[in-house]
Amino acid sequence: MIFRRCYISGVLYGDKTGDALKDPDVVKFLMVMALCNTVVPIKSNDGTISYKAQSQDEEALVNAASNLNMLLTSKDSSGIAEICFNGSKFYYEVLDVLEFTSDRKRMSIVVKEVKSGKFLLLTKGADEAIFPRSCPGEQTKTYLEAVEMYSHLGLRTLCLGCRDLEEDEYKEWSKKFQDASCSLDNREHKIAEVCNSLEQGIHILGITAIEDRLQDGVPETIKLLRKAGINVWMLTGDKQTTAIQIGLLCNLITPESKGQLLSINGKTEDDILQSLERALTIMKTALERKDLAFVLDGWALEIILKRSLESFTKLAMMSRTAICCRMTPLQKAQLVGILKSSGSLTLAIGDGGNDVRMIQEANVGVGISGREGLQAARAADYSIGKFKFLRRLILVHGRYSYNRTAFISQYSFYKSLLICFIQILFSFSSGLSGTSIFNSISLMAYNVFYTSLPVMTIIFDKDISEATVLRYPQILLYSQAGRLLNRSTFAEWFGRSLYHAFVVFLITINAYADEKSDMEELSMVALSGCIWLQAFVVTLDTNSFTCPQITLIWGNFVAFYMINLILSAVPTLQMHTVMWHLCNQPSYWITMALIVAAGMGPVLALRYLRNVYRPSAIDVLQQIEQTDGHAQAPGNLESSTGTYLDYLLTDLRRNKSSIHQPLLSDSASSR
């Protein structure tokens, strides 16, 4: 944050150069900037002074004051603050700190001039918190105009003021403040009342305007997330005008020529409810190509939550973008809770202590660790260094994680059902005698050794490259709609396991029907058929091959034969010489080839027909990568690809869960 401009005693500073430090009002204004904070000055060995602050606002104000010769040099343990101005030193004793809270929206300190013994109340805060407490006859209109002007420039404003205190008045108030601070019952409310009693009759000194610079990559990240079908809301404590300007800068909302911003406000409760219904009507009747968003403040939200929660929930579900300004931490969490209760999956991202409640309320919390501290990062599920890293967290890692989870969960059912179906088929052929076709060692090793390692290859799998995902972020809609994990895909895996069980069982039984084979040989042939099929299934469903993947899939396949050859050499086991005998028979290898051909042939044929005649959005992007070698599709090809992807994903964009209901969602209507 950077201190840009200020307004003092009817004069706008920041546009022109000049010496205003001789003006007593300016000097007093700078003194409040330097003192009214909880900043700790740190002096290095070379004599330079740096500041450690709880918020970037305070740090920006103190640094600005020091650049204007009002230097905060030290604060000792006894509460004495040293100010150096134009070579002269001034000492102030900090008596009490009236801390900032989201409800008060201001902070104050009571100081005593060491030299004169004069008591002062120094205050800074939001204009809506300071102006009502100004002294009678204070001309606040010009200050309000300055606040509006700075807000239109996208600057964050603070109002600074002060008040002279009598010693008796302070001592009487200090006793009340101490009693409230020591209270065990309703302590916060009592402290707020005592603080409010002192913060009256404030003389307004001026307005500060601070530029809260966007991090690099914020507009591009928000644009990608919106293109990926993610609804983006901005919850902030800034003024409405400032929030709107920031929304325009970061691509959150579009200019009026392409979009429309619906304002939900009013002077009375009825006016607010009427504007809510009006916004809901416009949202229902607007054309899809119109980019609509709504904006409301904390006071309007408080009224809506009490009197028209249902209508607001409908509006929230229809809007892709919203700006909620003047929000307290509690209201931020309430908004996230409303979206969660309506069935949406929510992700909250923040960088300060005011965002902790919101982050903890969301399904997924992301904290940005930086100059605002680590409170948000420690309370979050994920911690990132910059906002732009969110694009990779969601579009790349989030999407890959969903794809891998979808495969692992369904493949685990497949391999377990396969062995169970073979057991069931054998029980019918054996007259329900209760005899198992597999011995106990094979059943144990099946899940522990033979089929566990190939599943781990999926952690390296990427269906399309990271560059392609970031170039075509709308592919995330495919995952949001649950296209890889739903009732239909689960039914496919169920049907595949049943079909493969029939293939393995029938080919094994018929291939060895005329031979004098014992039960152990029949069991090993059926088990070998399962292992062969699963090796080809994992290979077929793998999109990218790396050395670890090839090693785990086919190395595990080789290990299966090595383990069983070793076990066959143990005389005390029932399977003694079984694998050695089978491997020396040509009929065994012919049986394996028949099982693979019969089991994988129809699967390959169906997949080929689907890719040719009904390709999915993922298939289209894979074809581009195979053709060009990368996602840098030039010119018309890139444009046509994006258009075709939008066509394939149109139904998903309109209703992400209308066709396939995800199995890994909190509710059936999760978006």
mmCIF file of N, CA, C and O in Angstrom, residues 36-105:
data_model
loop_
_atom_site.group_PDB
_atom_site.id
_atom_site.type_symbol
_atom_site.label_atom_id
_atom_site.label_comp_id
_atom_site.label_asym_id
_atom_site.label_seq_id
_atom_site.Cartn_x
_atom_site.Cartn_y
_atom_site.Cartn_z
ATOM 1 N N CYS A 36 -1.071 7.773 15.894
ATOM 2 C CA CYS A 36 -2.295 6.994 16.088
ATOM 3 C C CYS A 36 -2.177 5.644 15.388
ATOM 4 O O CYS A 36 -2.724 5.422 14.291
ATOM 5 N N ASN A 37 -1.472 4.721 16.009
ATOM 6 C CA ASN A 37 -1.249 3.394 15.438
ATOM 7 C C ASN A 37 -0.636 2.492 16.495
ATOM 8 O O ASN A 37 -0.360 2.928 17.619
ATOM 9 N N THR A 38 -0.428 1.268 16.116
ATOM 10 C CA THR A 38 0.253 0.308 16.989
ATOM 11 C C THR A 38 1.585 -0.117 16.383
ATOM 12 O O THR A 38 2.091 -1.204 16.648
ATOM 13 N N VAL A 39 2.150 0.764 15.567
ATOM 14 C CA VAL A 39 3.405 0.460 14.876
ATOM 15 C C VAL A 39 4.564 0.448 15.870
ATOM 16 O O VAL A 39 4.602 1.253 16.807
ATOM 17 N N VAL A 40 5.489 -0.464 15.639
ATOM 18 C CA VAL A 40 6.691 -0.557 16.469
ATOM 19 C C VAL A 40 7.894 -0.162 15.620
ATOM 20 O O VAL A 40 8.216 -0.845 14.637
ATOM 21 N N PRO A 41 8.564 0.961 15.924
ATOM 22 C CA PRO A 41 9.769 1.343 15.168
ATOM 23 C C PRO A 41 10.967 0.493 15.592
ATOM 24 O O PRO A 41 11.162 0.210 16.775
ATOM 25 N N ILE A 42 11.748 0.073 14.603
ATOM 26 C CA ILE A 42 12.930 -0.757 14.854
ATOM 27 C C ILE A 42 14.137 -0.053 14.254
ATOM 28 O O ILE A 42 14.166 0.229 13.048
ATOM 29 N N LYS A 43 15.122 0.244 15.089
ATOM 30 C CA LYS A 43 16.314 0.956 14.636
ATOM 31 C C LYS A 43 17.425 -0.055 14.407
ATOM 32 O O LYS A 43 17.754 -0.870 15.273
ATOM 33 N N SER A 44 18.000 -0.006 13.222
ATOM 34 C CA SER A 44 19.081 -0.920 12.866
ATOM 35 C C SER A 44 20.426 -0.368 13.336
ATOM 36 O O SER A 44 20.521 0.750 13.856
ATOM 37 N N ASN A 45 21.465 -1.148 13.117
ATOM 38 C CA ASN A 45 22.797 -0.745 13.568
ATOM 39 C C ASN A 45 23.313 0.491 12.836
ATOM 40 O O ASN A 45 24.091 1.274 13.391
ATOM 41 N N ASP A 46 22.887 0.655 11.594
ATOM 42 C CA ASP A 46 23.371 1.814 10.838
ATOM 43 C C ASP A 46 22.532 3.063 11.073
ATOM 44 O O ASP A 46 22.748 4.099 10.435
ATOM 45 N N GLY A 47 21.532 2.974 11.973
ATOM 46 C CA GLY A 47 20.746 4.141 12.329
ATOM 47 C C GLY A 47 19.446 4.303 11.573
ATOM 48 O O GLY A 47 18.627 5.162 11.927
ATOM 49 N N THR A 48 19.228 3.497 10.537
ATOM 50 C CA THR A 48 17.967 3.591 9.791
ATOM 51 C C THR A 48 16.829 2.972 10.603
ATOM 52 O O THR A 48 17.042 2.047 11.400
ATOM 53 N N ILE A 49 15.645 3.515 10.391
ATOM 54 C CA ILE A 49 14.469 3.079 11.148
ATOM 55 C C ILE A 49 13.479 2.398 10.206
ATOM 56 O O ILE A 49 13.140 2.935 9.142
ATOM 57 N N SER A 50 13.042 1.214 10.602
ATOM 58 C CA SER A 50 11.987 0.501 9.880
ATOM 59 C C SER A 50 10.821 0.287 10.829
ATOM 60 O O SER A 50 10.961 0.383 12.059
ATOM 61 N N TYR A 51 9.669 -0.007 10.267
ATOM 62 C CA TYR A 51 8.453 -0.109 11.071
ATOM 63 C C TYR A 51 7.818 -1.497 10.912
ATOM 64 O O TYR A 51 7.715 -2.021 9.795
ATOM 65 N N LYS A 52 7.402 -2.036 12.046
ATOM 66 C CA LYS A 52 6.691 -3.304 12.058
ATOM 67 C C LYS A 52 5.248 -3.023 12.461
ATOM 68 O O LYS A 52 4.978 -2.566 13.573
ATOM 69 N N ALA A 53 4.324 -3.292 11.530
ATOM 70 C CA ALA A 53 2.924 -2.925 11.746
ATOM 71 C C ALA A 53 2.021 -4.146 11.583
ATOM 72 O O ALA A 53 2.351 -5.099 10.877
ATOM 73 N N GLN A 54 0.853 -4.091 12.248
ATOM 74 C CA GLN A 54 -0.127 -5.160 12.132
ATOM 75 C C GLN A 54 -0.867 -5.105 10.806
ATOM 76 O O GLN A 54 -1.360 -6.118 10.331
ATOM 77 N N SER A 55 -0.975 -3.938 10.206
ATOM 78 C CA SER A 55 -1.667 -3.787 8.935
ATOM 79 C C SER A 55 -0.842 -2.915 8.006
ATOM 80 O O SER A 55 -0.048 -2.080 8.451
ATOM 81 N N GLN A 56 -1.050 -3.117 6.712
ATOM 82 C CA GLN A 56 -0.318 -2.341 5.727
ATOM 83 C C GLN A 56 -0.773 -0.882 5.719
ATOM 84 O O GLN A 56 -0.005 0.009 5.333
ATOM 85 N N ASP A 57 -2.031 -0.614 6.122
ATOM 86 C CA ASP A 57 -2.512 0.770 6.190
ATOM 87 C C ASP A 57 -1.676 1.587 7.163
ATOM 88 O O ASP A 57 -1.246 2.707 6.848
ATOM 89 N N GLU A 58 -1.474 1.052 8.366
ATOM 90 C CA GLU A 58 -0.693 1.771 9.368
ATOM 91 C C GLU A 58 0.746 1.973 8.908
ATOM 92 O O GLU A 58 1.327 3.049 9.090
ATOM 93 N N GLU A 59 1.315 0.942 8.295
ATOM 94 C CA GLU A 59 2.691 1.067 7.815
ATOM 95 C C GLU A 59 2.803 2.144 6.739
ATOM 96 O O GLU A 59 3.758 2.932 6.728
ATOM 97 N N ALA A 60 1.816 2.193 5.830
ATOM 98 C CA ALA A 60 1.840 3.207 4.769
ATOM 99 C C ALA A 60 1.730 4.618 5.348
ATOM 100 O O ALA A 60 2.414 5.544 4.896
ATOM 101 N N LEU A 61 0.865 4.792 6.356
ATOM 102 C CA LEU A 61 0.692 6.118 6.958
ATOM 103 C C LEU A 61 1.948 6.571 7.703
ATOM 104 O O LEU A 61 2.369 7.734 7.597
ATOM 105 N N VAL A 62 2.545 5.668 8.461
ATOM 106 C CA VAL A 62 3.733 6.034 9.225
ATOM 107 C C VAL A 62 4.910 6.322 8.288
ATOM 108 O O VAL A 62 5.678 7.270 8.504
ATOM 109 N N ASN A 63 5.050 5.527 7.238
ATOM 110 C CA ASN A 63 6.119 5.784 6.270
ATOM 111 C C ASN A 63 5.908 7.112 5.552
ATOM 112 O O ASN A 63 6.874 7.856 5.296
ATOM 113 N N ALA A 64 4.648 7.421 5.230
ATOM 114 C CA ALA A 64 4.360 8.702 4.580
ATOM 115 C C ALA A 64 4.689 9.868 5.507
ATOM 116 O O ALA A 64 5.259 10.880 5.075
ATOM 117 N N ALA A 65 4.343 9.740 6.780
ATOM 118 C CA ALA A 65 4.664 10.804 7.738
ATOM 119 C C ALA A 65 6.164 10.986 7.881
ATOM 120 O O ALA A 65 6.667 12.121 7.956
ATOM 121 N N SER A 66 6.892 9.871 7.909
ATOM 122 C CA SER A 66 8.354 9.981 8.035
ATOM 123 C C SER A 66 8.968 10.618 6.794
ATOM 124 O O SER A 66 9.948 11.377 6.896
ATOM 125 N N ASN A 67 8.406 10.352 5.619
ATOM 126 C CA ASN A 67 8.904 10.984 4.395
ATOM 127 C C ASN A 67 8.628 12.483 4.375
ATOM 128 O O ASN A 67 9.288 13.230 3.642
ATOM 129 N N LEU A 68 7.641 12.896 5.173
ATOM 130 C CA LEU A 68 7.312 14.324 5.274
ATOM 131 C C LEU A 68 7.888 14.939 6.551
ATOM 132 O O LEU A 68 7.331 15.899 7.101
ATOM 133 N N ASN A 69 8.966 14.343 7.035
ATOM 134 C CA ASN A 69 9.757 14.867 8.169
ATOM 135 C C ASN A 69 9.098 14.655 9.527
ATOM 136 O O ASN A 69 9.628 15.131 10.531
ATOM 137 N N MET A 70 7.955 13.980 9.599
ATOM 138 C CA MET A 70 7.345 13.650 10.882
ATOM 139 C C MET A 70 7.717 12.200 11.189
ATOM 140 O O MET A 70 7.012 11.260 10.839
ATOM 141 N N LEU A 71 8.855 12.031 11.846
ATOM 142 C CA LEU A 71 9.465 10.719 11.997
ATOM 143 C C LEU A 71 9.201 10.144 13.386
ATOM 144 O O LEU A 71 9.535 10.764 14.401
ATOM 145 N N LEU A 72 8.571 8.968 13.420
ATOM 146 C CA LEU A 72 8.404 8.237 14.675
ATOM 147 C C LEU A 72 9.684 7.451 14.907
ATOM 148 O O LEU A 72 9.971 6.476 14.205
ATOM 149 N N THR A 73 10.459 7.867 15.905
ATOM 150 C CA THR A 73 11.791 7.284 16.087
ATOM 151 C C THR A 73 11.825 6.143 17.090
ATOM 152 O O THR A 73 12.628 5.220 16.950
ATOM 153 N N SER A 74 10.963 6.192 18.112
ATOM 154 C CA SER A 74 11.033 5.128 19.119
ATOM 155 C C SER A 74 9.752 5.078 19.944
ATOM 156 O O SER A 74 9.001 6.060 20.029
ATOM 157 N N LYS A 75 9.524 3.889 20.519
ATOM 158 C CA LYS A 75 8.472 3.658 21.510
ATOM 159 C C LYS A 75 9.055 2.736 22.556
ATOM 160 O O LYS A 75 9.444 1.607 22.251
ATOM 161 N N ASP A 76 9.172 3.226 23.786
ATOM 162 C CA ASP A 76 9.758 2.373 24.816
ATOM 163 C C ASP A 76 8.678 1.628 25.583
ATOM 164 O O ASP A 76 7.479 1.800 25.359
ATOM 165 N N SER A 77 9.112 0.773 26.479
ATOM 166 C CA SER A 77 8.191 -0.076 27.234
ATOM 167 C C SER A 77 7.294 0.707 28.177
ATOM 168 O O SER A 77 6.224 0.241 28.558
ATOM 169 N N SER A 78 7.693 1.903 28.532
ATOM 170 C CA SER A 78 6.872 2.727 29.429
ATOM 171 C C SER A 78 5.797 3.495 28.676
ATOM 172 O O SER A 78 5.007 4.222 29.281
ATOM 173 N N GLY A 79 5.760 3.382 27.346
ATOM 174 C CA GLY A 79 4.734 4.031 26.555
ATOM 175 C C GLY A 79 5.119 5.398 26.041
ATOM 176 O O GLY A 79 4.262 6.128 25.537
ATOM 177 N N ILE A 80 6.398 5.782 26.155
ATOM 178 C CA ILE A 80 6.852 7.084 25.669
ATOM 179 C C ILE A 80 7.223 6.956 24.185
ATOM 180 O O ILE A 80 8.062 6.126 23.809
ATOM 181 N N ALA A 81 6.565 7.757 23.355
ATOM 182 C CA ALA A 81 6.855 7.781 21.920
ATOM 183 C C ALA A 81 7.619 9.046 21.588
ATOM 184 O O ALA A 81 7.283 10.140 22.058
ATOM 185 N N GLU A 82 8.658 8.888 20.780
ATOM 186 C CA GLU A 82 9.486 10.018 20.382
ATOM 187 C C GLU A 82 9.205 10.383 18.930
ATOM 188 O O GLU A 82 9.272 9.528 18.035
ATOM 189 N N ILE A 83 8.876 11.640 18.684
ATOM 190 C CA ILE A 83 8.613 12.158 17.350
ATOM 191 C C ILE A 83 9.686 13.182 17.005
ATOM 192 O O ILE A 83 9.976 14.089 17.803
ATOM 193 N N CYS A 84 10.269 13.047 15.836
ATOM 194 C CA CYS A 84 11.276 14.008 15.371
ATOM 195 C C CYS A 84 10.724 14.739 14.156
ATOM 196 O O CYS A 84 10.385 14.104 13.146
ATOM 197 N N PHE A 85 10.597 16.060 14.270
ATOM 198 C CA PHE A 85 10.052 16.868 13.179
ATOM 199 C C PHE A 85 10.956 18.064 12.929
ATOM 200 O O PHE A 85 11.155 18.905 13.812
ATOM 201 N N ASN A 86 11.532 18.110 11.726
ATOM 202 C CA ASN A 86 12.420 19.208 11.330
ATOM 203 C C ASN A 86 13.554 19.440 12.335
ATOM 204 O O ASN A 86 13.876 20.572 12.696
ATOM 205 N N GLY A 87 14.106 18.344 12.828
ATOM 206 C CA GLY A 87 15.230 18.441 13.747
ATOM 207 C C GLY A 87 14.843 18.585 15.200
ATOM 208 O O GLY A 87 15.702 18.480 16.083
ATOM 209 N N SER A 88 13.572 18.853 15.503
ATOM 210 C CA SER A 88 13.113 18.984 16.892
ATOM 211 C C SER A 88 12.473 17.678 17.347
ATOM 212 O O SER A 88 11.817 16.985 16.565
ATOM 213 N N LYS A 89 12.643 17.362 18.631
ATOM 214 C CA LYS A 89 12.102 16.128 19.187
ATOM 215 C C LYS A 89 10.943 16.439 20.119
ATOM 216 O O LYS A 89 11.014 17.368 20.930
ATOM 217 N N PHE A 90 9.889 15.639 20.002
ATOM 218 C CA PHE A 90 8.703 15.780 20.841
ATOM 219 C C PHE A 90 8.389 14.417 21.452
ATOM 220 O O PHE A 90 8.516 13.385 20.793
ATOM 221 N N TYR A 91 7.975 14.465 22.711
ATOM 222 C CA TYR A 91 7.716 13.222 23.431
ATOM 223 C C TYR A 91 6.250 13.173 23.852
ATOM 224 O O TYR A 91 5.693 14.154 24.357
ATOM 225 N N TYR A 92 5.656 12.008 23.639
ATOM 226 C CA TYR A 92 4.258 11.777 24.000
ATOM 227 C C TYR A 92 4.168 10.473 24.786
ATOM 228 O O TYR A 92 4.798 9.467 24.420
ATOM 229 N N GLU A 93 3.373 10.514 25.823
ATOM 230 C CA GLU A 93 3.128 9.310 26.610
ATOM 231 C C GLU A 93 1.796 8.703 26.163
ATOM 232 O O GLU A 93 0.745 9.336 26.266
ATOM 233 N N VAL A 94 1.867 7.482 25.651
ATOM 234 C CA VAL A 94 0.658 6.780 25.202
ATOM 235 C C VAL A 94 -0.018 6.175 26.436
ATOM 236 O O VAL A 94 0.503 5.240 27.055
ATOM 237 N N LEU A 95 -1.181 6.724 26.790
ATOM 238 C CA LEU A 95 -1.878 6.290 28.006
ATOM 239 C C LEU A 95 -2.803 5.108 27.758
ATOM 240 O O LEU A 95 -2.795 4.135 28.519
ATOM 241 N N ASP A 96 -3.618 5.197 26.717
ATOM 242 C CA ASP A 96 -4.565 4.120 26.423
ATOM 243 C C ASP A 96 -4.705 3.971 24.917
ATOM 244 O O ASP A 96 -4.580 4.945 24.154
ATOM 245 N N VAL A 97 -4.973 2.740 24.508
ATOM 246 C CA VAL A 97 -5.225 2.436 23.091
ATOM 247 C C VAL A 97 -6.629 1.879 22.968
ATOM 248 O O VAL A 97 -6.967 0.863 23.583
ATOM 249 N N LEU A 98 -7.469 2.565 22.202
ATOM 250 C CA LEU A 98 -8.833 2.124 21.926
ATOM 251 C C LEU A 98 -8.779 1.365 20.609
ATOM 252 O O LEU A 98 -8.785 1.963 19.530
ATOM 253 N N GLU A 99 -8.689 0.057 20.678
ATOM 254 C CA GLU A 99 -8.328 -0.761 19.523
ATOM 255 C C GLU A 99 -9.414 -0.760 18.449
ATOM 256 O O GLU A 99 -10.600 -0.577 18.719
ATOM 257 N N PHE A 100 -8.938 -0.991 17.228
ATOM 258 C CA PHE A 100 -9.837 -1.091 16.082
ATOM 259 C C PHE A 100 -10.576 -2.424 16.115
ATOM 260 O O PHE A 100 -9.998 -3.469 16.413
ATOM 261 N N THR A 101 -11.865 -2.388 15.821
ATOM 262 C CA THR A 101 -12.663 -3.600 15.626
ATOM 263 C C THR A 101 -13.520 -3.411 14.377
ATOM 264 O O THR A 101 -13.758 -2.286 13.928
ATOM 265 N N SER A 102 -13.984 -4.505 13.832
ATOM 266 C CA SER A 102 -14.803 -4.422 12.623
ATOM 267 C C SER A 102 -16.137 -3.748 12.894
ATOM 268 O O SER A 102 -16.752 -3.196 11.975
ATOM 269 N N ASP A 103 -16.603 -3.776 14.141
ATOM 270 C CA ASP A 103 -17.861 -3.103 14.470
ATOM 271 C C ASP A 103 -17.643 -1.596 14.664
ATOM 272 O O ASP A 103 -18.452 -0.780 14.215
ATOM 273 N N ARG A 104 -16.540 -1.219 15.333
ATOM 274 C CA ARG A 104 -16.272 0.195 15.589
ATOM 275 C C ARG A 104 -15.779 0.915 14.329
ATOM 276 O O ARG A 104 -16.055 2.089 14.119
ATOM 277 N N LYS A 105 -14.988 0.212 13.499
ATOM 278 C CA LYS A 105 -14.435 0.767 12.267
ATOM 279 C C LYS A 105 -13.568 1.999 12.526
ATOM 280 O O LYS A 105 -13.486 2.905 11.700
#
